[in-house]
């Protein structure tokens, strides 16, 4: 039987594969409480150590109790001294430890030590023994070991909190079982260099989405491997919103080519993708998803969807490019000039031109350039902030429009306000200006009650049903409606739903991409009849 000895705590050191930084505060507190209340440092809770020479001992089991005893100021610990090798010590540590101590990362570090430090690299029997004593399968073990490699690689440069957060993320990473290895390694590499958990989650979701797309493997093998996808999404250079519709469009194209006896064109498509799917510009890589979608539609000769009148450019330039007296209605939602910050979506960049002076200049230029483009009897519906009633009305009246009415959207939630000099905004407002004498076709009331859209594509997104009612009131099927400030494209989408012709612009490339997918790729029933 092993002897129990009281050993000076100064002569004891931690096990080689354990890190006190890993332990979550609540676990430490629980054990501390245990020790304080139940005296759990008695002989029945002796710590297992092995002698490493010179009256020095290394812990095999009981590291947490050792850490806490040190913190509490206990000088001597009851220990069972075992005469075992370092490798056996690690195996014993793994098989004897309680569940909370045996995190994936600890197992990974143990595996790493055995393979690299003690047993020799890639020793299959080591892995088999490790799996047996931890009850972990081989696939998981290899991921745990990789996570540990990453952790070890960066741990020296991190402070205690960062180490704990990195350890937590490595453990999360270890639990992602069903991802292909290349994806897993891309995440792992990212974790090693960057500690932004939000982007990591976004990217993991992207992979999950792509995994759920039929035939994704074909397109990954052909031109867009997972590692590149992950890398680009981690750098915010692409995401679900663009990859999903592109893969769907490619699948649809292949299906039609096969069904119509044009299967030999599939290789041409793959070749084209290899050459055209990406472009590098200013050191950034861009995914040419719009070109891919258009190319597919060209192949199938079904390109009635077109983005030629939905442009990624400045609203005023867009308005200037329109033919005189061609527009039946303009429904638009320019930046309000309120320095909007979205508390709902973190990390969003500010809305372009949302500074008061810039926004008011836009209203002024919009009104000035729009008048000639509007049909003789037509409406302009324009959202605004109550802070700027006077400059907005002035801009349109100076441009010869007449103020016809003002309408309100009553929301279920509220927006910005400071409760000191102004109440919280539970409504949004829009003016109805007119050129000539148009007729308001439907709708008896000047307010709408709709919840804020739940599919948050844009922080200032409007409810599509409300816009559809406005579309019905100011136009008829096949009329042209424009929105020079598209955001996520809600207004134009409502127009498409109501069989209107559309044209519009959005200056922010990310929102433009979002709107593009919202308008042209969202569901197959969309017959986008842009002019
Ligand atoms: C209030 S948001 C529109 C939100 C949209 N109604 C929706 O439902 O998603 C205004 C948009 O105008 C865009 N914008 C700002 N300045 C612009 C400009 N000069 N030309 C075109 N778009 C502009 C912003 O990027 C922003 O997405």
Short mmCIF file of C-alpha atoms in Angstrom, two decimals, residues 67-508:
data_model
loop_
_atom_site.label_atom_id
_atom_site.label_comp_id
_atom_site.label_asym_id
_atom_site.label_seq_id
_atom_site.Cartn_x
_atom_site.Cartn_y
_atom_site.Cartn_z
CA UNK A 67 -3.63 25.30 -6.31
CA UNK A 68 -6.23 26.18 -3.72
CA UNK A 69 -4.16 24.99 -0.78
CA UNK A 70 -1.43 27.30 -2.00
CA UNK A 71 -3.88 30.20 -2.27
CA UNK A 72 -5.27 29.55 1.19
CA UNK A 73 -1.74 29.43 2.65
CA UNK A 74 -1.55 25.74 3.69
CA UNK A 75 2.08 24.76 4.15
CA UNK A 76 2.02 20.94 4.08
CA UNK A 77 -0.14 18.60 2.02
CA UNK A 78 -1.03 14.95 2.56
CA UNK A 79 0.44 13.12 -0.42
CA UNK A 80 0.60 9.60 -1.76
CA UNK A 81 3.97 9.21 -3.44
CA UNK A 82 3.87 6.84 -6.40
CA UNK A 83 6.93 5.46 -8.01
CA UNK A 84 5.97 5.90 -11.67
CA UNK A 85 7.47 7.35 -14.85
CA UNK A 86 6.45 10.73 -16.26
CA UNK A 87 4.49 9.06 -19.06
CA UNK A 88 2.64 6.80 -16.66
CA UNK A 89 2.06 9.82 -14.46
CA UNK A 90 0.30 11.52 -17.36
CA UNK A 91 -1.81 8.45 -18.11
CA UNK A 92 -2.77 8.22 -14.49
CA UNK A 93 -3.59 11.91 -14.43
CA UNK A 94 -5.92 11.35 -17.39
CA UNK A 95 -7.64 8.24 -16.10
CA UNK A 96 -8.02 9.33 -12.47
CA UNK A 97 -9.06 12.92 -12.91
CA UNK A 98 -12.54 14.12 -12.25
CA UNK A 99 -14.59 15.29 -15.18
CA UNK A 100 -14.26 19.02 -14.73
CA UNK A 101 -10.50 18.86 -14.70
CA UNK A 102 -10.29 16.87 -17.86
CA UNK A 103 -11.13 19.51 -20.46
CA UNK A 104 -10.40 18.70 -24.14
CA UNK A 105 -7.46 21.04 -23.97
CA UNK A 106 -5.93 19.27 -20.98
CA UNK A 107 -6.29 15.97 -22.81
CA UNK A 108 -4.73 17.57 -25.88
CA UNK A 109 -1.79 18.89 -23.89
CA UNK A 110 -1.28 15.49 -22.31
CA UNK A 111 -1.36 13.85 -25.74
CA UNK A 112 1.09 16.39 -27.07
CA UNK A 113 3.48 15.78 -24.21
CA UNK A 114 3.37 12.05 -24.65
CA UNK A 115 3.86 12.24 -28.40
CA UNK A 116 6.41 15.00 -28.65
CA UNK A 117 8.10 15.19 -25.32
CA UNK A 118 8.19 11.66 -24.09
CA UNK A 119 6.98 8.94 -26.37
CA UNK A 120 8.06 9.94 -29.88
CA UNK A 121 5.89 11.54 -32.57
CA UNK A 122 2.78 9.94 -33.96
CA UNK A 123 3.11 6.77 -31.95
CA UNK A 124 -0.10 4.90 -32.72
CA UNK A 125 0.00 2.83 -29.58
CA UNK A 126 0.27 6.04 -27.52
CA UNK A 127 -2.91 7.34 -29.09
CA UNK A 128 -4.68 4.04 -28.57
CA UNK A 129 -3.71 4.06 -24.91
CA UNK A 130 -4.73 7.71 -24.57
CA UNK A 131 -8.12 6.94 -26.09
CA UNK A 132 -8.58 3.97 -23.79
CA UNK A 133 -7.78 5.82 -20.60
CA UNK A 134 -9.87 8.91 -21.45
CA UNK A 135 -12.75 7.23 -23.28
CA UNK A 136 -12.27 9.65 -26.19
CA UNK A 137 -12.38 8.52 -29.83
CA UNK A 138 -9.31 8.92 -32.05
CA UNK A 139 -10.76 11.62 -34.31
CA UNK A 140 -11.55 13.84 -31.34
CA UNK A 141 -8.20 13.15 -29.74
CA UNK A 142 -6.35 14.32 -32.82
CA UNK A 143 -8.36 17.58 -32.76
CA UNK A 144 -7.69 18.04 -29.05
CA UNK A 145 -3.99 17.61 -29.71
CA UNK A 146 -4.08 20.17 -32.51
CA UNK A 147 -5.93 22.64 -30.29
CA UNK A 148 -3.28 22.10 -27.64
CA UNK A 149 -0.53 22.73 -30.20
CA UNK A 150 -2.13 26.06 -30.99
CA UNK A 151 -2.58 26.90 -27.36
CA UNK A 152 1.01 26.16 -26.54
CA UNK A 153 2.13 28.15 -29.52
CA UNK A 154 0.59 31.37 -28.24
CA UNK A 155 0.21 30.97 -24.49
CA UNK A 156 3.43 32.75 -23.59
CA UNK A 157 2.24 36.01 -25.10
CA UNK A 158 -1.11 36.06 -23.33
CA UNK A 159 -2.20 37.42 -19.99
CA UNK A 160 -4.24 35.31 -17.60
CA UNK A 161 -7.69 36.38 -18.85
CA UNK A 162 -6.67 35.91 -22.46
CA UNK A 163 -5.33 32.46 -21.67
CA UNK A 164 -8.61 31.50 -20.06
CA UNK A 165 -10.61 32.82 -23.00
CA UNK A 166 -8.33 31.07 -25.50
CA UNK A 167 -8.58 27.85 -23.54
CA UNK A 168 -12.37 28.11 -23.61
CA UNK A 169 -12.36 28.67 -27.37
CA UNK A 170 -9.96 25.81 -27.98
CA UNK A 171 -12.35 23.62 -26.02
CA UNK A 172 -15.28 24.81 -28.15
CA UNK A 173 -13.20 24.06 -31.20
CA UNK A 174 -12.51 20.56 -29.97
CA UNK A 175 -16.23 19.91 -29.82
CA UNK A 176 -16.82 20.74 -33.49
CA UNK A 177 -16.80 17.22 -34.68
CA UNK A 178 -18.45 17.13 -38.03
CA UNK A 179 -16.45 19.71 -39.89
CA UNK A 180 -13.99 18.60 -42.51
CA UNK A 181 -10.40 18.74 -41.32
CA UNK A 182 -9.38 21.62 -43.56
CA UNK A 183 -12.16 23.79 -42.13
CA UNK A 184 -11.31 22.84 -38.63
CA UNK A 185 -7.70 23.83 -39.17
CA UNK A 186 -8.72 27.17 -40.66
CA UNK A 187 -10.67 27.90 -37.50
CA UNK A 188 -7.82 26.70 -35.38
CA UNK A 189 -5.33 28.93 -37.18
CA UNK A 190 -7.66 31.83 -36.73
CA UNK A 191 -8.05 31.16 -33.05
CA UNK A 192 -4.32 31.18 -32.64
CA UNK A 193 -3.98 34.61 -34.21
CA UNK A 194 -7.16 36.32 -33.23
CA UNK A 195 -9.43 36.22 -30.22
CA UNK A 196 -12.63 37.65 -31.71
CA UNK A 197 -15.30 35.12 -30.70
CA UNK A 198 -18.06 36.82 -32.65
CA UNK A 199 -16.41 36.38 -36.02
CA UNK A 200 -15.58 32.83 -35.16
CA UNK A 201 -19.23 32.07 -34.42
CA UNK A 202 -20.29 33.77 -37.64
CA UNK A 203 -17.86 31.67 -39.57
CA UNK A 204 -18.88 28.43 -37.88
CA UNK A 205 -22.49 29.24 -38.83
CA UNK A 206 -21.40 29.84 -42.40
CA UNK A 207 -19.84 26.41 -42.57
CA UNK A 208 -22.96 24.85 -41.09
CA UNK A 209 -25.08 26.60 -43.72
CA UNK A 210 -22.83 25.56 -46.58
CA UNK A 211 -22.85 22.02 -45.25
CA UNK A 212 -26.63 22.04 -45.53
CA UNK A 213 -26.63 23.07 -49.22
CA UNK A 214 -27.11 20.19 -51.59
CA UNK A 215 -24.06 19.33 -53.74
CA UNK A 216 -21.88 21.76 -51.83
CA UNK A 217 -18.98 19.34 -52.15
CA UNK A 218 -18.92 19.75 -55.94
CA UNK A 219 -18.51 23.52 -55.76
CA UNK A 220 -16.06 23.35 -52.89
CA UNK A 221 -13.85 20.95 -54.80
CA UNK A 222 -14.19 22.92 -57.96
CA UNK A 223 -13.48 26.51 -56.97
CA UNK A 224 -14.28 27.45 -53.41
CA UNK A 225 -12.66 25.17 -50.83
CA UNK A 226 -13.81 25.41 -47.25
CA UNK A 227 -10.50 26.79 -46.06
CA UNK A 228 -10.81 29.76 -48.44
CA UNK A 229 -14.47 30.24 -47.53
CA UNK A 230 -13.63 30.30 -43.83
CA UNK A 231 -10.66 32.58 -44.34
CA UNK A 232 -12.71 35.03 -46.39
CA UNK A 233 -15.60 35.02 -43.97
CA UNK A 234 -13.29 35.57 -41.03
CA UNK A 235 -11.93 38.60 -42.86
CA UNK A 236 -15.49 39.80 -43.59
CA UNK A 237 -14.89 39.35 -47.31
CA UNK A 238 -17.83 37.05 -47.86
CA UNK A 239 -20.60 35.30 -45.97
CA UNK A 240 -23.71 33.18 -45.94
CA UNK A 241 -25.70 35.84 -47.72
CA UNK A 242 -23.59 35.51 -50.87
CA UNK A 243 -22.37 31.91 -50.81
CA UNK A 244 -25.79 30.36 -50.31
CA UNK A 245 -27.55 31.88 -53.34
CA UNK A 246 -24.48 31.32 -55.51
CA UNK A 247 -24.31 27.61 -54.73
CA UNK A 248 -28.06 27.32 -55.22
CA UNK A 249 -27.86 29.03 -58.61
CA UNK A 250 -24.98 26.74 -59.64
CA UNK A 251 -26.97 23.67 -58.58
CA UNK A 252 -29.98 24.84 -60.53
CA UNK A 253 -27.86 25.47 -63.62
CA UNK A 254 -26.30 22.01 -63.52
CA UNK A 255 -29.69 20.42 -63.05
CA UNK A 256 -31.15 22.19 -66.09
CA UNK A 257 -28.04 21.46 -68.22
CA UNK A 258 -28.32 17.76 -67.36
CA UNK A 259 -32.03 17.61 -68.02
CA UNK A 260 -31.69 19.33 -71.38
CA UNK A 261 -28.86 17.12 -72.67
CA UNK A 262 -26.21 19.85 -72.27
CA UNK A 263 -24.18 18.00 -69.62
CA UNK A 264 -20.93 18.60 -71.52
CA UNK A 265 -21.21 22.33 -70.72
CA UNK A 266 -20.74 21.65 -67.02
CA UNK A 267 -16.98 21.40 -67.40
CA UNK A 268 -16.92 24.77 -69.20
CA UNK A 269 -18.79 26.23 -66.27
CA UNK A 270 -16.26 24.79 -63.83
CA UNK A 271 -13.40 26.15 -65.90
CA UNK A 272 -15.07 29.55 -65.99
CA UNK A 273 -15.45 29.47 -62.21
CA UNK A 274 -11.80 28.69 -61.70
CA UNK A 275 -10.88 31.74 -63.73
CA UNK A 276 -13.56 34.20 -62.67
CA UNK A 277 -14.93 33.39 -59.23
CA UNK A 278 -12.55 35.72 -57.39
CA UNK A 279 -10.78 38.96 -57.97
CA UNK A 280 -8.06 40.61 -55.94
CA UNK A 281 -8.27 44.32 -55.54
CA UNK A 282 -6.31 46.58 -53.20
CA UNK A 283 -4.92 43.58 -51.35
CA UNK A 284 -8.40 42.18 -50.69
CA UNK A 285 -9.98 39.15 -52.28
CA UNK A 286 -13.54 39.55 -53.52
CA UNK A 287 -16.00 36.78 -54.30
CA UNK A 288 -17.60 37.62 -57.66
CA UNK A 289 -20.92 36.14 -56.68
CA UNK A 290 -23.02 38.48 -58.80
CA UNK A 291 -21.02 37.66 -61.91
CA UNK A 292 -21.43 33.94 -61.16
CA UNK A 293 -25.16 34.24 -60.76
CA UNK A 294 -25.45 36.28 -63.96
CA UNK A 295 -23.21 33.86 -65.81
CA UNK A 296 -25.44 30.96 -64.78
CA UNK A 297 -28.50 32.81 -65.96
CA UNK A 298 -26.79 33.64 -69.25
CA UNK A 299 -25.94 29.95 -69.75
CA UNK A 300 -29.57 29.04 -69.30
CA UNK A 301 -30.71 32.06 -71.24
CA UNK A 302 -33.03 33.11 -68.43
CA UNK A 303 -31.46 36.39 -67.57
CA UNK A 304 -34.68 38.30 -67.10
CA UNK A 305 -33.23 39.08 -63.67
CA UNK A 306 -30.76 41.83 -64.13
CA UNK A 307 -28.95 44.21 -61.89
CA UNK A 308 -28.26 46.72 -64.58
CA UNK A 309 -30.72 49.13 -63.01
CA UNK A 310 -29.79 48.32 -59.48
CA UNK A 311 -26.40 49.85 -58.99
CA UNK A 312 -23.69 50.07 -56.36
CA UNK A 313 -23.24 53.84 -56.65
CA UNK A 314 -24.14 57.24 -55.33
CA UNK A 315 -27.87 57.99 -55.24
CA UNK A 316 -27.60 61.37 -56.91
CA UNK A 317 -25.51 60.01 -59.81
CA UNK A 318 -28.09 57.27 -60.19
CA UNK A 319 -31.00 59.77 -60.29
CA UNK A 320 -29.15 61.90 -62.84
CA UNK A 321 -28.80 58.85 -65.09
CA UNK A 322 -32.58 58.32 -65.37
CA UNK A 323 -34.63 59.48 -68.35
CA UNK A 324 -36.76 62.59 -67.87
CA UNK A 325 -40.38 61.99 -66.86
CA UNK A 326 -39.83 58.22 -66.66
CA UNK A 327 -40.53 57.57 -62.97
CA UNK A 328 -44.04 56.88 -61.67
CA UNK A 329 -43.04 56.94 -58.00
CA UNK A 330 -39.97 57.35 -55.88
CA UNK A 331 -40.18 55.63 -52.50
CA UNK A 332 -37.01 56.12 -50.55
CA UNK A 333 -35.43 56.08 -47.13
CA UNK A 334 -32.24 58.18 -47.15
CA UNK A 335 -29.89 58.36 -44.15
CA UNK A 336 -31.75 60.52 -41.60
CA UNK A 337 -28.74 62.52 -40.38
CA UNK A 338 -28.96 61.13 -36.86
CA UNK A 339 -25.53 59.47 -36.40
CA UNK A 340 -27.28 56.17 -35.93
CA UNK A 341 -25.58 53.49 -33.84
CA UNK A 342 -27.14 50.09 -33.85
CA UNK A 343 -27.14 48.54 -30.42
CA UNK A 344 -28.82 45.40 -31.79
CA UNK A 345 -26.03 44.34 -34.13
CA UNK A 346 -22.55 44.85 -32.76
CA UNK A 347 -19.62 45.66 -34.98
CA UNK A 348 -21.75 47.31 -37.63
CA UNK A 349 -20.18 50.25 -39.38
CA UNK A 350 -22.08 53.52 -39.22
CA UNK A 351 -24.61 54.30 -41.94
CA UNK A 352 -22.91 56.20 -44.77
CA UNK A 353 -23.78 59.94 -44.84
CA UNK A 354 -25.71 59.79 -41.58
CA UNK A 355 -24.12 62.99 -40.28
CA UNK A 356 -26.72 65.84 -40.26
CA UNK A 357 -25.01 68.17 -42.78
CA UNK A 358 -24.25 65.34 -45.23
CA UNK A 359 -27.76 63.88 -44.98
CA UNK A 360 -29.47 67.26 -45.49
CA UNK A 361 -27.30 67.89 -48.54
CA UNK A 362 -28.49 64.52 -49.90
CA UNK A 363 -32.19 65.39 -49.39
CA UNK A 364 -31.56 68.71 -51.14
CA UNK A 365 -29.73 67.17 -54.11
CA UNK A 366 -32.22 64.32 -54.34
CA UNK A 367 -35.17 66.72 -54.57
CA UNK A 368 -33.36 69.01 -57.04
CA UNK A 369 -32.37 66.22 -59.44
CA UNK A 370 -35.51 64.15 -59.08
CA UNK A 371 -38.14 66.62 -60.18
CA UNK A 372 -37.38 66.41 -63.93
CA UNK A 373 -37.26 62.58 -63.78
CA UNK A 374 -40.74 62.21 -62.28
CA UNK A 375 -43.81 61.74 -64.46
CA UNK A 376 -46.19 64.68 -64.69
CA UNK A 377 -48.54 63.38 -62.01
CA UNK A 378 -46.48 61.39 -59.55
CA UNK A 379 -45.61 60.83 -55.90
CA UNK A 380 -42.35 60.94 -53.98
CA UNK A 381 -42.55 59.11 -50.64
CA UNK A 382 -39.62 59.95 -48.44
CA UNK A 383 -38.78 58.88 -44.89
CA UNK A 384 -37.17 61.44 -42.58
CA UNK A 385 -36.30 62.18 -38.96
CA UNK A 386 -38.63 64.56 -37.03
CA UNK A 387 -35.48 66.48 -36.11
CA UNK A 388 -35.20 67.63 -39.70
CA UNK A 389 -38.77 68.38 -40.77
CA UNK A 390 -37.95 71.92 -41.84
CA UNK A 391 -34.88 71.26 -44.06
CA UNK A 392 -36.51 68.20 -45.67
CA UNK A 393 -39.73 70.04 -46.56
CA UNK A 394 -37.74 73.06 -47.69
CA UNK A 395 -35.58 70.90 -49.99
CA UNK A 396 -38.60 69.40 -51.76
CA UNK A 397 -40.68 72.57 -51.91
CA UNK A 398 -37.70 74.49 -53.33
CA UNK A 399 -37.46 71.80 -56.00
CA UNK A 400 -41.13 72.54 -56.95
CA UNK A 401 -42.76 69.55 -55.29
CA UNK A 402 -45.91 70.09 -53.23
CA UNK A 403 -46.24 68.60 -49.76
CA UNK A 404 -49.28 66.34 -49.96
CA UNK A 405 -49.32 64.58 -46.61
CA UNK A 406 -47.37 63.01 -43.82
CA UNK A 407 -47.72 59.39 -42.72
CA UNK A 408 -46.51 57.39 -39.75
CA UNK A 409 -45.30 53.88 -39.07
CA UNK A 410 -46.07 52.87 -35.46
CA UNK A 411 -43.60 50.20 -34.37
CA UNK A 412 -43.66 47.60 -31.63
CA UNK A 413 -40.28 48.73 -30.28
CA UNK A 414 -38.54 52.04 -29.92
CA UNK A 415 -35.44 53.58 -31.44
CA UNK A 416 -33.09 56.30 -30.30
CA UNK A 417 -34.04 59.13 -27.94
CA UNK A 418 -32.44 60.54 -24.82
CA UNK A 419 -35.47 60.95 -22.50
CA UNK A 420 -34.01 64.27 -21.33
CA UNK A 421 -34.72 66.59 -24.20
CA UNK A 422 -36.77 64.15 -26.33
CA UNK A 423 -38.91 61.02 -25.93
CA UNK A 424 -37.93 57.64 -27.40
CA UNK A 425 -39.04 57.21 -30.99
CA UNK A 426 -41.71 54.59 -31.29
CA UNK A 427 -42.73 55.82 -34.75
CA UNK A 428 -41.13 56.61 -38.06
CA UNK A 429 -42.54 59.21 -40.40
CA UNK A 430 -42.60 59.83 -44.10
CA UNK A 431 -43.71 62.69 -46.30
CA UNK A 432 -45.78 62.31 -49.41
CA UNK A 433 -44.70 64.95 -51.93
CA UNK A 434 -46.33 65.27 -55.28
CA UNK A 435 -45.60 66.58 -58.74
CA UNK A 436 -48.78 67.67 -60.49
CA UNK A 437 -52.00 66.02 -59.31
CA UNK A 438 -51.60 62.29 -58.86
CA UNK A 439 -54.32 60.12 -57.32
CA UNK A 440 -53.81 58.21 -54.06
CA UNK A 441 -55.16 54.87 -55.17
CA UNK A 442 -55.77 52.86 -52.00
CA UNK A 443 -55.61 53.09 -48.22
CA UNK A 444 -57.79 55.27 -46.08
CA UNK A 445 -55.56 56.09 -43.10
CA UNK A 446 -52.36 58.00 -42.59
CA UNK A 447 -50.72 55.53 -40.25
CA UNK A 448 -49.50 51.92 -40.32
CA UNK A 449 -48.96 49.63 -37.38
CA UNK A 450 -46.30 46.99 -38.04
CA UNK A 451 -43.63 45.29 -35.95
CA UNK A 452 -39.99 45.93 -36.75
CA UNK A 453 -38.88 43.25 -39.28
CA UNK A 454 -37.39 40.25 -37.51
CA UNK A 455 -35.00 39.16 -40.30
CA UNK A 456 -32.52 41.95 -39.63
CA UNK A 457 -30.78 42.61 -42.90
CA UNK A 458 -30.33 46.31 -42.22
CA UNK A 459 -30.55 48.33 -39.00
CA UNK A 460 -33.10 50.65 -40.60
CA UNK A 461 -35.13 48.04 -42.42
CA UNK A 462 -38.78 48.81 -43.12
CA UNK A 463 -41.66 46.28 -42.95
CA UNK A 464 -42.26 44.96 -46.44
CA UNK A 465 -46.05 44.75 -45.99
CA UNK A 466 -46.19 48.45 -45.20
CA UNK A 467 -44.18 49.32 -48.30
CA UNK A 468 -46.44 47.07 -50.41
CA UNK A 469 -49.46 49.12 -49.25
CA UNK A 470 -47.66 52.32 -50.25
CA UNK A 471 -46.73 50.81 -53.63
CA UNK A 472 -50.41 50.00 -54.22
CA UNK A 473 -51.40 53.55 -53.33
CA UNK A 474 -48.96 55.37 -55.61
CA UNK A 475 -48.65 53.17 -58.70
CA UNK A 476 -50.06 50.40 -60.88
CA UNK A 477 -48.47 47.16 -62.18
CA UNK A 478 -45.58 47.70 -64.64
CA UNK A 479 -45.02 51.28 -63.49
CA UNK A 480 -41.41 52.20 -62.72
CA UNK A 481 -40.61 52.84 -59.06
CA UNK A 482 -37.17 53.93 -57.89
CA UNK A 483 -35.34 53.84 -54.56
CA UNK A 484 -31.98 55.65 -54.69
CA UNK A 485 -31.09 54.60 -51.07
CA UNK A 486 -31.85 50.89 -51.09
CA UNK A 487 -30.26 49.61 -47.87
CA UNK A 488 -31.30 45.95 -47.77
CA UNK A 489 -33.61 46.45 -50.74
CA UNK A 490 -36.94 46.17 -48.89
CA UNK A 491 -38.61 48.90 -50.89
CA UNK A 492 -37.64 47.49 -54.29
CA UNK A 493 -38.51 43.98 -53.13
CA UNK A 494 -42.01 45.18 -52.20
CA UNK A 495 -42.23 46.69 -55.71
CA UNK A 496 -41.22 43.37 -57.30
CA UNK A 497 -43.82 41.59 -55.21
CA UNK A 498 -46.36 43.98 -56.67
CA UNK A 499 -45.13 43.53 -60.27
CA UNK A 500 -43.65 46.99 -60.66
CA UNK A 501 -40.51 47.77 -62.65
CA UNK A 502 -37.68 48.80 -60.40
CA UNK A 503 -34.44 50.76 -60.39
CA UNK A 504 -32.29 51.81 -57.48
CA UNK A 505 -28.89 52.44 -55.91
CA UNK A 506 -26.99 51.73 -52.71
CA UNK A 507 -23.56 53.14 -51.98
CA UNK A 508 -22.37 50.69 -49.29
#
